[in-house]
XYZ file of C-alpha atoms in Angstrom:
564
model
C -31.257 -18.403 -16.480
C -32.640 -19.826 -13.410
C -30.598 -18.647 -10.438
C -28.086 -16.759 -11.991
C -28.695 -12.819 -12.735
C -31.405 -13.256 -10.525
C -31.983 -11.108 -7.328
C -31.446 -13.897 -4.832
C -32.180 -13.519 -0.973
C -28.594 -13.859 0.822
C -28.358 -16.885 2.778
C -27.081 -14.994 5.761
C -28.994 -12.009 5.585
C -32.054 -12.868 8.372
C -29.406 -14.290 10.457
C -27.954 -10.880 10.741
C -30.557 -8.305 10.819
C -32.075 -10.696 13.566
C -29.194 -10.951 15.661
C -28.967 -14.834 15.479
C -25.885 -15.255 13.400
C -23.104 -16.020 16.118
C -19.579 -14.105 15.130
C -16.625 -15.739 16.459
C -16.762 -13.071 19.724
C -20.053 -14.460 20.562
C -19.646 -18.268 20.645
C -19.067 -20.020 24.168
C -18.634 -23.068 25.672
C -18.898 -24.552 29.608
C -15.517 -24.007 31.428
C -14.021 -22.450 28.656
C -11.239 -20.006 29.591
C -9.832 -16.671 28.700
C -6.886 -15.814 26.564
C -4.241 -12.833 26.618
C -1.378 -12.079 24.531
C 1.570 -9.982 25.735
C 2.410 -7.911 22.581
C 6.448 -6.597 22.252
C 5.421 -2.822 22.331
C 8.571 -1.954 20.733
C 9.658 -1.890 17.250
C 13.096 -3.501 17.496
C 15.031 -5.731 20.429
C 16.557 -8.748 21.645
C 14.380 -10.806 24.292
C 17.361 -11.455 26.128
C 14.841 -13.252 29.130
C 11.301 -13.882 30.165
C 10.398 -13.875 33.814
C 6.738 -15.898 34.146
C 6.442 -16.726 37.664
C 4.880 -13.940 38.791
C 2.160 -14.488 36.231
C 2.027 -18.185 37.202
C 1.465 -17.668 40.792
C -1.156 -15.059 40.028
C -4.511 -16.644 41.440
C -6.867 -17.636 38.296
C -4.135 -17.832 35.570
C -4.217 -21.834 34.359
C -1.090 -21.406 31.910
C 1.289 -19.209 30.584
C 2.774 -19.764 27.529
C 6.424 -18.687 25.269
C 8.947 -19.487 22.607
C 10.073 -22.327 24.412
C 6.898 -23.842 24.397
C 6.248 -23.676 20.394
C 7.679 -26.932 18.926
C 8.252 -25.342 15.804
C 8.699 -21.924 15.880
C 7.508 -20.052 12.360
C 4.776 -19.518 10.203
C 3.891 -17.108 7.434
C 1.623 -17.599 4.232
C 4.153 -17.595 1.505
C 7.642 -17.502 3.610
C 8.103 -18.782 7.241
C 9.721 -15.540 8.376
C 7.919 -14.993 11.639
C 8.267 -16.599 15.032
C 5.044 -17.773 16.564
C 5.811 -16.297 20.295
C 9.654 -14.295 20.051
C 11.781 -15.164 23.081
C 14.430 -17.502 23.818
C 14.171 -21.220 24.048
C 13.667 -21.846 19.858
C 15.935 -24.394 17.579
C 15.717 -21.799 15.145
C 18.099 -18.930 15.226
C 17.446 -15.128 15.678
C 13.584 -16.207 16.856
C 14.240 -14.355 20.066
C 13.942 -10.970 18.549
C 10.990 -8.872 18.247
C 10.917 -7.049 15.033
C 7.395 -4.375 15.287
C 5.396 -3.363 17.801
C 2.637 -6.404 17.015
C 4.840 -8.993 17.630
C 4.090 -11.613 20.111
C 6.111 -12.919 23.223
C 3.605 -14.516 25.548
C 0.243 -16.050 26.297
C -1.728 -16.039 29.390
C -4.560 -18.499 29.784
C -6.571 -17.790 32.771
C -10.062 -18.232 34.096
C -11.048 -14.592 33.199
C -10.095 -12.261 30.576
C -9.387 -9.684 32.998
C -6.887 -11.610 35.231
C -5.329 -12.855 31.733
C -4.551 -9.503 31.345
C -3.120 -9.064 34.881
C -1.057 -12.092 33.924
C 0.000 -10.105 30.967
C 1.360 -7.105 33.000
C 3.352 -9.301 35.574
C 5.147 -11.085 33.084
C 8.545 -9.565 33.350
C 10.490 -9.489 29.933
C 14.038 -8.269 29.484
C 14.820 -6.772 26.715
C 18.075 -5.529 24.671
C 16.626 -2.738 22.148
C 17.702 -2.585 18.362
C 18.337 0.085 16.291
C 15.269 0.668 14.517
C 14.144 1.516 10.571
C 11.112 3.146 9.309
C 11.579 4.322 5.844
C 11.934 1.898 2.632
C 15.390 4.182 1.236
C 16.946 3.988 4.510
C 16.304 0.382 5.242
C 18.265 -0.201 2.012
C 21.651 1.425 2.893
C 24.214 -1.245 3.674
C 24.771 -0.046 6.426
C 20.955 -0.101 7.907
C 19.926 -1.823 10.823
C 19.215 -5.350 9.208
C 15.667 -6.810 10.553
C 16.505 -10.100 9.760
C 20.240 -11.167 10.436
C 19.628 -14.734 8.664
C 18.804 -12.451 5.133
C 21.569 -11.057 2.749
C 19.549 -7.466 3.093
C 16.961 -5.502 3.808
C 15.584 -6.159 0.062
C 14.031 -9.713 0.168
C 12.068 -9.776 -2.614
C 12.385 -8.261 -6.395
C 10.775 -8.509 -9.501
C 12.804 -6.961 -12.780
C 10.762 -5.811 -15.964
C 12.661 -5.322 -19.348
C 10.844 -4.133 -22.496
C 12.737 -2.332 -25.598
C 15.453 0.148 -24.970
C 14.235 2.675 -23.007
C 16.603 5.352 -22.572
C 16.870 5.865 -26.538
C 13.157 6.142 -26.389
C 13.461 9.164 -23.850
C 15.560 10.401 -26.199
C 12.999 10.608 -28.867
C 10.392 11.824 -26.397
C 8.747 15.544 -26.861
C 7.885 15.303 -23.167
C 8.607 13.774 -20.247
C 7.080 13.282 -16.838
C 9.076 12.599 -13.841
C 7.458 12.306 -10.585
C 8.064 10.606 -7.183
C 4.533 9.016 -5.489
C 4.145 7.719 -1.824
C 0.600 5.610 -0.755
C 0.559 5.543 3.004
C -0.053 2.283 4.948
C -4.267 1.740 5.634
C -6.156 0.213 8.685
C -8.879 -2.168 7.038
C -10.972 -1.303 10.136
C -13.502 -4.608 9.200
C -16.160 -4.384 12.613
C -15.552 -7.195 14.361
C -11.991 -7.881 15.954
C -9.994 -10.587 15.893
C -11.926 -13.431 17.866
C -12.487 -16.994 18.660
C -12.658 -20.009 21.024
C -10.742 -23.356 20.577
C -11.755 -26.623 21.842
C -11.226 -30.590 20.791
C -14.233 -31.975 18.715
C -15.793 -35.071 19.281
C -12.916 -36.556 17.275
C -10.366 -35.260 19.303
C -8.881 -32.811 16.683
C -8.172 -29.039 17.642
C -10.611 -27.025 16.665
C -10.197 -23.920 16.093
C -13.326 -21.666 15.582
C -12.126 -17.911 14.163
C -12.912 -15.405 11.548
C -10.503 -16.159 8.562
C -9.919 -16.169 4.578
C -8.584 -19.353 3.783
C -9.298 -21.938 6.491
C -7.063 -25.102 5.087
C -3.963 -22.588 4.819
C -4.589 -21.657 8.479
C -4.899 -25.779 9.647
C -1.451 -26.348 7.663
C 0.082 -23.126 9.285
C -1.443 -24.411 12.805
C -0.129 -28.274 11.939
C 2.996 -26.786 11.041
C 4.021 -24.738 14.368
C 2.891 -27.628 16.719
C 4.649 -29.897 14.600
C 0.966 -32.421 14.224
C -0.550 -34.062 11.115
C -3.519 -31.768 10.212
C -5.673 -34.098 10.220
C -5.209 -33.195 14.052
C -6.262 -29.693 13.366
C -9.429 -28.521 12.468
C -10.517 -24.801 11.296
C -14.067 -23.487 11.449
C -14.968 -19.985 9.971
C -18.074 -18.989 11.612
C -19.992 -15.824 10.603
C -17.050 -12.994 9.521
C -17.165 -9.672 10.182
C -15.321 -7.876 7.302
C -12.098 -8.496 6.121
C -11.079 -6.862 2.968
C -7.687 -9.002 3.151
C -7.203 -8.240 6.764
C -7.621 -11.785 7.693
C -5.372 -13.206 5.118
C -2.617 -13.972 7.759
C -2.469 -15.239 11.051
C -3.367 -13.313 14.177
C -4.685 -15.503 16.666
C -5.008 -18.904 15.420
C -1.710 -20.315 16.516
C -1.424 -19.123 19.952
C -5.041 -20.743 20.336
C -4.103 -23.890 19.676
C -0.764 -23.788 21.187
C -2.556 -23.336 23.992
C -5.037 -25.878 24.322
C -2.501 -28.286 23.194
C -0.125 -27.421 25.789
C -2.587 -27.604 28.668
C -4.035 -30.349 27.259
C -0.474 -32.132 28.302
C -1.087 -30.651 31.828
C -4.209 -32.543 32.086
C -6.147 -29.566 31.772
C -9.123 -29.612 28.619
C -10.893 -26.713 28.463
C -11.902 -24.682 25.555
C -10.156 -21.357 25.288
C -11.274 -18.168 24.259
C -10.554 -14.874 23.375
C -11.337 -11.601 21.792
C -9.295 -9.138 20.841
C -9.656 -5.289 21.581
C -9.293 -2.500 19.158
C -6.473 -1.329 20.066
C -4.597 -5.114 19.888
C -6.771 -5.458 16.436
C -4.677 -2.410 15.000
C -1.253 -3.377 15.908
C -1.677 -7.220 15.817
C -2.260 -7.361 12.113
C -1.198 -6.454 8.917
C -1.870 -2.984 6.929
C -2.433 -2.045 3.151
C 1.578 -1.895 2.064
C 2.960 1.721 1.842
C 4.686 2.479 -1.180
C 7.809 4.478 -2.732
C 7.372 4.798 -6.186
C 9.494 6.922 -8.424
C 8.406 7.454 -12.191
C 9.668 9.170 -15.335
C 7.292 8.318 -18.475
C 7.887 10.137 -21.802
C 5.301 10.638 -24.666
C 5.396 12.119 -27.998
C 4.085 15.063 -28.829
C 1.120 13.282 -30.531
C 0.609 11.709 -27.351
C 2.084 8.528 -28.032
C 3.498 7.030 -24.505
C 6.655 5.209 -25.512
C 8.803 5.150 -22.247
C 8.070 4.159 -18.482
C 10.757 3.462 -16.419
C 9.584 2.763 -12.680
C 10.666 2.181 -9.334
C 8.679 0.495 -7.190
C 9.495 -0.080 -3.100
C 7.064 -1.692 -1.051
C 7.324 -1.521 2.956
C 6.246 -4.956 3.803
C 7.048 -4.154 7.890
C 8.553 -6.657 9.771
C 7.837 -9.743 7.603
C 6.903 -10.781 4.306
C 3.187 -11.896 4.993
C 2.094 -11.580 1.116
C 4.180 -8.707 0.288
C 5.897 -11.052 -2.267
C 2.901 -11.256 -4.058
C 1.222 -8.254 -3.497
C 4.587 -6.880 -5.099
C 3.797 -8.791 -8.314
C 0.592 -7.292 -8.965
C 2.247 -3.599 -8.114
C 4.992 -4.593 -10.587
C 2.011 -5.385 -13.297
C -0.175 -2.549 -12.668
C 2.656 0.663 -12.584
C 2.819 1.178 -16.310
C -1.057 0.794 -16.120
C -3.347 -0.383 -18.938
C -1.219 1.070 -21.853
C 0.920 -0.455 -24.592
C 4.202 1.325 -24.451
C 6.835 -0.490 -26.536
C 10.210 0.651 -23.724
C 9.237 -0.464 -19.773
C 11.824 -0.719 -17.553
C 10.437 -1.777 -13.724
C 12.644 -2.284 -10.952
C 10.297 -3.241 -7.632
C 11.622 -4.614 -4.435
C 9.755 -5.267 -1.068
C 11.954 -4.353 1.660
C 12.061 -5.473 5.558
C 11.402 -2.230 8.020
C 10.501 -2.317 11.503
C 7.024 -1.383 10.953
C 3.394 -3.163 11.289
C 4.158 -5.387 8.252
C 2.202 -5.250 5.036
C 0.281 -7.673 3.772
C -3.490 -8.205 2.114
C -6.056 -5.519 1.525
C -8.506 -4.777 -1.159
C -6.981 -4.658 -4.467
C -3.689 -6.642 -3.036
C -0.944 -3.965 -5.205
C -2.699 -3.372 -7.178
C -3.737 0.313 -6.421
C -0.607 1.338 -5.532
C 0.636 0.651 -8.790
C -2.602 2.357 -10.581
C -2.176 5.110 -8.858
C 1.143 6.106 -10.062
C 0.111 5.364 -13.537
C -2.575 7.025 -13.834
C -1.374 10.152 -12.395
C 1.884 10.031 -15.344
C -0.356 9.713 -17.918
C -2.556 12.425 -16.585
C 0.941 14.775 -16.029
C 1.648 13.837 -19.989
C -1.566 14.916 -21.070
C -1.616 18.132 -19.355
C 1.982 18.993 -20.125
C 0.769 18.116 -23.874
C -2.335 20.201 -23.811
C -4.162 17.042 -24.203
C -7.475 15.290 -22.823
C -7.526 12.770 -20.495
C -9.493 10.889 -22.316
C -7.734 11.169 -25.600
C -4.352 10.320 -24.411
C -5.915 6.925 -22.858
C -7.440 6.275 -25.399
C -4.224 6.642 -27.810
C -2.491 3.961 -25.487
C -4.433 1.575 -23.987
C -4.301 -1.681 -24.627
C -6.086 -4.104 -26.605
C -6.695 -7.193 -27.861
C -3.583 -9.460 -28.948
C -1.548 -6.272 -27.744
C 1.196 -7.302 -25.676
C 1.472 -5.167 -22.093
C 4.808 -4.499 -20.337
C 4.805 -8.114 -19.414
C 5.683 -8.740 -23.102
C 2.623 -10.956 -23.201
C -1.240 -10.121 -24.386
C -3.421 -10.045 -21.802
C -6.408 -12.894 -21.946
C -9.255 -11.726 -24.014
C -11.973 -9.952 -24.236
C -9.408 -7.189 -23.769
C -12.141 -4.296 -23.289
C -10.488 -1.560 -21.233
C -10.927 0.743 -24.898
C -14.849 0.361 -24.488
C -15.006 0.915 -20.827
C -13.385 4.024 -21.025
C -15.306 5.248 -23.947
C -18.421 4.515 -22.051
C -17.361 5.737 -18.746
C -15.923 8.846 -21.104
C -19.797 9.445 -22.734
C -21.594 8.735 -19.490
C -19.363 11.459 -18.169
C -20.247 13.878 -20.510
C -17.090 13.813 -22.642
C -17.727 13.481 -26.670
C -16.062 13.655 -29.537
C -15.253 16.428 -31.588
C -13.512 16.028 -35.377
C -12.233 12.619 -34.356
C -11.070 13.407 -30.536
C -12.411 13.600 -27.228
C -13.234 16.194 -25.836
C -14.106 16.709 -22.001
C -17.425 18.781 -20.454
C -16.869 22.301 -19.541
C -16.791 22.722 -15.450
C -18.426 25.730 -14.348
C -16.342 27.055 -11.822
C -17.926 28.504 -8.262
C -18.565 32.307 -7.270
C -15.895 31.675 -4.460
C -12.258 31.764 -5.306
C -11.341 29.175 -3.172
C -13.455 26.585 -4.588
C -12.621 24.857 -7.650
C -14.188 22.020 -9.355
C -12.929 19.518 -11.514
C -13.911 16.414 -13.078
C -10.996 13.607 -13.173
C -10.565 10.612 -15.296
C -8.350 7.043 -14.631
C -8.536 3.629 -15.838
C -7.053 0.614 -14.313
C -6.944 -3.292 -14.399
C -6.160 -6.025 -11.567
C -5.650 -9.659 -11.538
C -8.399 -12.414 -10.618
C -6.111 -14.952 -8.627
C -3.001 -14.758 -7.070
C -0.876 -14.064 -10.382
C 2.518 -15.015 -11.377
C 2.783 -18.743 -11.473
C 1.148 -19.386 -8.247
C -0.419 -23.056 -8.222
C -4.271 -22.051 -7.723
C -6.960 -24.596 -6.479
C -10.811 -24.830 -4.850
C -12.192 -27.851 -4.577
C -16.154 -28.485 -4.367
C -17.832 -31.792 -3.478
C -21.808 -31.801 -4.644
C -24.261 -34.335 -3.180
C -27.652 -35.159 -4.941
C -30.170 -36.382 -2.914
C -33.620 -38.007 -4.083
C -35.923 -40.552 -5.448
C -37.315 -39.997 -9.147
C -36.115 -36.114 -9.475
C -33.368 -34.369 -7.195
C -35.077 -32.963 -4.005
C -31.996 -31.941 -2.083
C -28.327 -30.664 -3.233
C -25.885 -30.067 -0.320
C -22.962 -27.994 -1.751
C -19.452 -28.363 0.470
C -17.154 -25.285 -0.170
C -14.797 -24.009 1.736
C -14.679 -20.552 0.418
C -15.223 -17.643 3.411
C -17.716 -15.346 3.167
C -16.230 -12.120 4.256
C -19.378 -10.154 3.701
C -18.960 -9.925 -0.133
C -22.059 -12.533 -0.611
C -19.822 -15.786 -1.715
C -22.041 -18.118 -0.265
C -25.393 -16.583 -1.896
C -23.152 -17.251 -4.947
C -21.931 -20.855 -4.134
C -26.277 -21.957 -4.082
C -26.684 -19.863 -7.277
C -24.536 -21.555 -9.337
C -24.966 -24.984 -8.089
C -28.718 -24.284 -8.371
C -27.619 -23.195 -12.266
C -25.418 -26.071 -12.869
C -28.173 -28.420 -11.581
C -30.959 -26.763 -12.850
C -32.868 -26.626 -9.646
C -35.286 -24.393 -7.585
C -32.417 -22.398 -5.228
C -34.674 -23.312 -2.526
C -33.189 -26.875 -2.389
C -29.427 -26.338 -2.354
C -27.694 -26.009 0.791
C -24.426 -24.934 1.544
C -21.798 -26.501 3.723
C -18.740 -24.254 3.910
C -15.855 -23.131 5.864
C -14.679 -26.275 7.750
C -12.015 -28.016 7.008
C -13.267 -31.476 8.659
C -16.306 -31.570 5.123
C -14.547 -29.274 2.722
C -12.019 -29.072 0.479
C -9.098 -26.662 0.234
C -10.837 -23.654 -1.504
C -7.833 -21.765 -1.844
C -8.138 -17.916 0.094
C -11.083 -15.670 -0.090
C -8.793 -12.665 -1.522
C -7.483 -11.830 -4.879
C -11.059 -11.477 -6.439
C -10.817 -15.307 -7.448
C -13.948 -16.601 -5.103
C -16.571 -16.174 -7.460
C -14.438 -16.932 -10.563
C -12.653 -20.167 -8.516
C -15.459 -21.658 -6.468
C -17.931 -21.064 -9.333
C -16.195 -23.251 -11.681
C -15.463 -26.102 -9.027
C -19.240 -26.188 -7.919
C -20.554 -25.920 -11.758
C -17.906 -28.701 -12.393
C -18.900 -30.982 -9.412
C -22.607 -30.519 -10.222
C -21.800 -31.624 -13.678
C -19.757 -34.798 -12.689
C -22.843 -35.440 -9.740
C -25.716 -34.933 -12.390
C -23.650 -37.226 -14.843
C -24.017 -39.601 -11.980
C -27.640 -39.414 -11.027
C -28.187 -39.705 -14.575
C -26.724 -42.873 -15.070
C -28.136 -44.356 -12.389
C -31.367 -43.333 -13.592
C -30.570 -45.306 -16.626
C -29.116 -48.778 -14.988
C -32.300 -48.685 -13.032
């Protein structure tokens, strides 16, 4: 192959070891201003009133912003369950409430970032505090505080697995397993904080320059709130620093533009920017979920698993962000990569009043993995069995149906990876079974060594039904042979090398020195909806809809070529 499987230079890689590759903290623009938000700071309340004036007659502050002044006041990727700014003055009912710590109520535009922050601290907010819920069991009691009033409970979301009759297959069972497994919620931590400046383009549009994964889902969410076509709303990913699903949802896109647009009424047109600190980074956006999940898996004594039953509670925090689908891939990945004939799966994401839950590498799937993987390790021990041997007695293969009660797509070669990872391990079989190395244990009591073994699967794309897209446009430019391919994607690069990827495959498709194809991406005034930069689908997505574009463009040039 030409470009592909080759070592290829990444496009962005001088950029950044140089120092010239702007991040969203480091653009600027003449006049622009400085941006503040006034976080809640409390986990549950009423905003019974907001007092600006003080703020507004502070010398230097240009605008302050709330509820009032958000035409439509919700947003959220797969649910509108979140007010933009929480305070009083919204259509929509039980808005002025504050729900986590993270949550929003005002924005101070001023001509520094530290008298923004003044601003802040002299806005005067009167609140009416809630009781408050933490844990997933609690939050599920009727008679727990309920986060949102407009809801039936606490329990939003829920998917139900039925396979086979599983309590007469714990009746059969030689041995069973029954275990209780909490993940804890996890700070992505990506190095650069949430920033970015906002300005109107030479077409007049609001343009919103930030670090993001899915730039056309932010311009609808943006359109949406101020209640504007999108094509009046334009969103530019810059350089990104990190993401690992952290940038999935909103942080500060929609207070940006609220902002410009609002002064922009005033008479006042300056770009706006802001950056936020560590500190506001960590409670401003979402975590990796924290999850309850309670497992009894029975095997017989030949170490045959035929019964999982699993219950599965995500805390998705104060709103759903993705928690509905990061759910799903939970729900798929709990009776991990094993064909056992009687699932039962009962998962539910639940409302709490903590820092909600939402995208971060893996998206469920861990969680999920992680509890299977340590039940089928339980069995084999309780059976005297290696952990290789047991996996290999269940997992699945091809034309095998999962818990799903539907075969996974094939290749289905989770048997070979584990004997490989198994051999290159030092496991190896002895009189047909596996058999794992011996550990030499320390001099010191207090050490021990071991040598574990797991397997696991995950999706590539959102999963269950949802209606996936990326669309690529390819231009060919040149007289008697191509001498110039410009490739317009808008898939993110988050620092996992998509765009390298985008010129390779083009370059592939085309059949063309790399050299020549260049990449414009991230903007949704030249690109296409690419769909998000999450779910490991970038590669798999974009690659397809810039090999098929190149395809349809060559199919072009070539019959040109022949009219001519």
């Amino acid at each position: 192959m030409r470009a592909i499987g080759q070592s290829a230079t990444r496009i962005d890689a001088e950029g950044k070891v140089t120092g010239e590759t702007a991040y969203p903290g480091d653009l600027n623009m003449p006049k622009q201003a400085y941006l503040k938000i006034l976080f809640a700071g409390r986990p549950h309340a009423i905003v019974k009133a907001i007092d600006t004036s003080k703020a507004e007659a502070l010398e230097g502050v240009i605008g302050v912003f709330t509820a009032k002044d958000v035409p439509v006041n919700e947003y959220g990727l797969t649910m509108k369950d979140q007010p933009v700014l929480c305070g009083p003055g919204s259509a929509k009912p039980f808005t002025d409430r504050v729900r986590f710590v993270g949550d929003q109520v005002a924005v101070v535009v001023a001509e520094t970032e530290a008298i923004a922050a003044q601003g802040c601290a002299l806005i005067e907010v009167d609140y009416e505090d809630l009781p408050d819920v933490t844990d997933v069991d609690l939050a599920r009691q009727p008679d727990a505080p309920q986060i949102h009033p407009d809801q039936e409970s606490n329990a939003f979301y829920s998917y139900t697995i039925r396979k086979g009759d599983v309590e007469a297959a714990f009746a059969r069972a030689d041995v069973i397993v029954e275990s209780e497994y909490r993940t804890p919620a996890q700070e992505h931590a990506f190095l650069a904080p949430e920033a970015g400046i906002v300005y109107w383009d030479e077409q007049d549009r609001i343009t919103v320059a930030v670090a993001g994964q899915w730039a056309h889902e932010e311009q609808a969410m943006i359109a949406h709130a101020l209640d504007l076509p999108k094509e009046k709303i334009r969103v530019i990913h810059p350089a990104i620093g990190g993401a690992f699903g952290g940038r999935e949802d909103i942080s500060i896109q929609l207070v940006m533009a609220l902002a410009l647009w609002r002064l922009d009424q005033r008479g006042i047109r300056r770009p706006i920017k802001t950056i936020w600190s560590r500190t506001e980074s960590i409670i401003g956006h979402h975590k990796r979920h924290p999850y309850l999940i309670r497992a009894k898996w029975g095997a017989t004594k030949d170490g045959k698993v035929i019964a999982a039953r699993s219950e599965v509670l995500a805390d998705a925090g104060a709103y759903n962000f993705t928690s509905n689908k990061v759910l799903g891939n939970a729900t798929q990945t709990v009776s991990g990569p094993y064909a056992i004939d009687n699932v039962s799966v009962d998962a539910h994401a639940i409302y709490t009043n903590n820092i909600p839950g939402g995208a971060f590498r893996g998206f469920g799937g861990p969680q999920g993995a992680f509890a299977a993987e340590m039940q089928i390790s339980k069995l084999a021990e309780a059976l005297g069995m290696d952990p290789v041997e047991i996996r290999m007695k269940n997992v699945l293969t091809d034309g095998v149906d999962g818990h799903t009660q539907s075969p996974l797509p094939p290749p289905v070669t989770m048997d070979r990876v584990i004997e490989e990872c198994a051999l290159s391990s030092g496991w190896v079989k002895q009189k047909g079974e596996w058999v794992g190395p011996y550990q030499q244990q320390a001099d010191d009591p207090h050490i021990k060594r071991g040598l574990g073994f797991s397997a696991g699967f995950k999706n590539v794309g959102f999963s269950f039904g949802f209606p996936e897209r990326s669309w690529a446009t390819v231009e060919l430019h040149g007289q008697s042979e191509i001498e110039r391919v410009v490739v317009h994607h808008a898939g993110s690069d988050v620092g996992q090398g998509a765009h390298t990827v985008f010129r390779q495959i083009a370059a592939e498709a085309l059949d063309v020195p790399l050299e020549i194809v260049e990449l414009v991406a991230a903007d949704t005034a030249v690109t296409g909806d690419s769909g998000s930069s999450s779910a490991s689908r970038m590669t798999f997505m974009a690659g397809n809809a810039i090999r098929g574009a190149a395809r349809l463009a060559l199919e072009r040039w070539t019959d040109e070529d022949l009219s001519l």
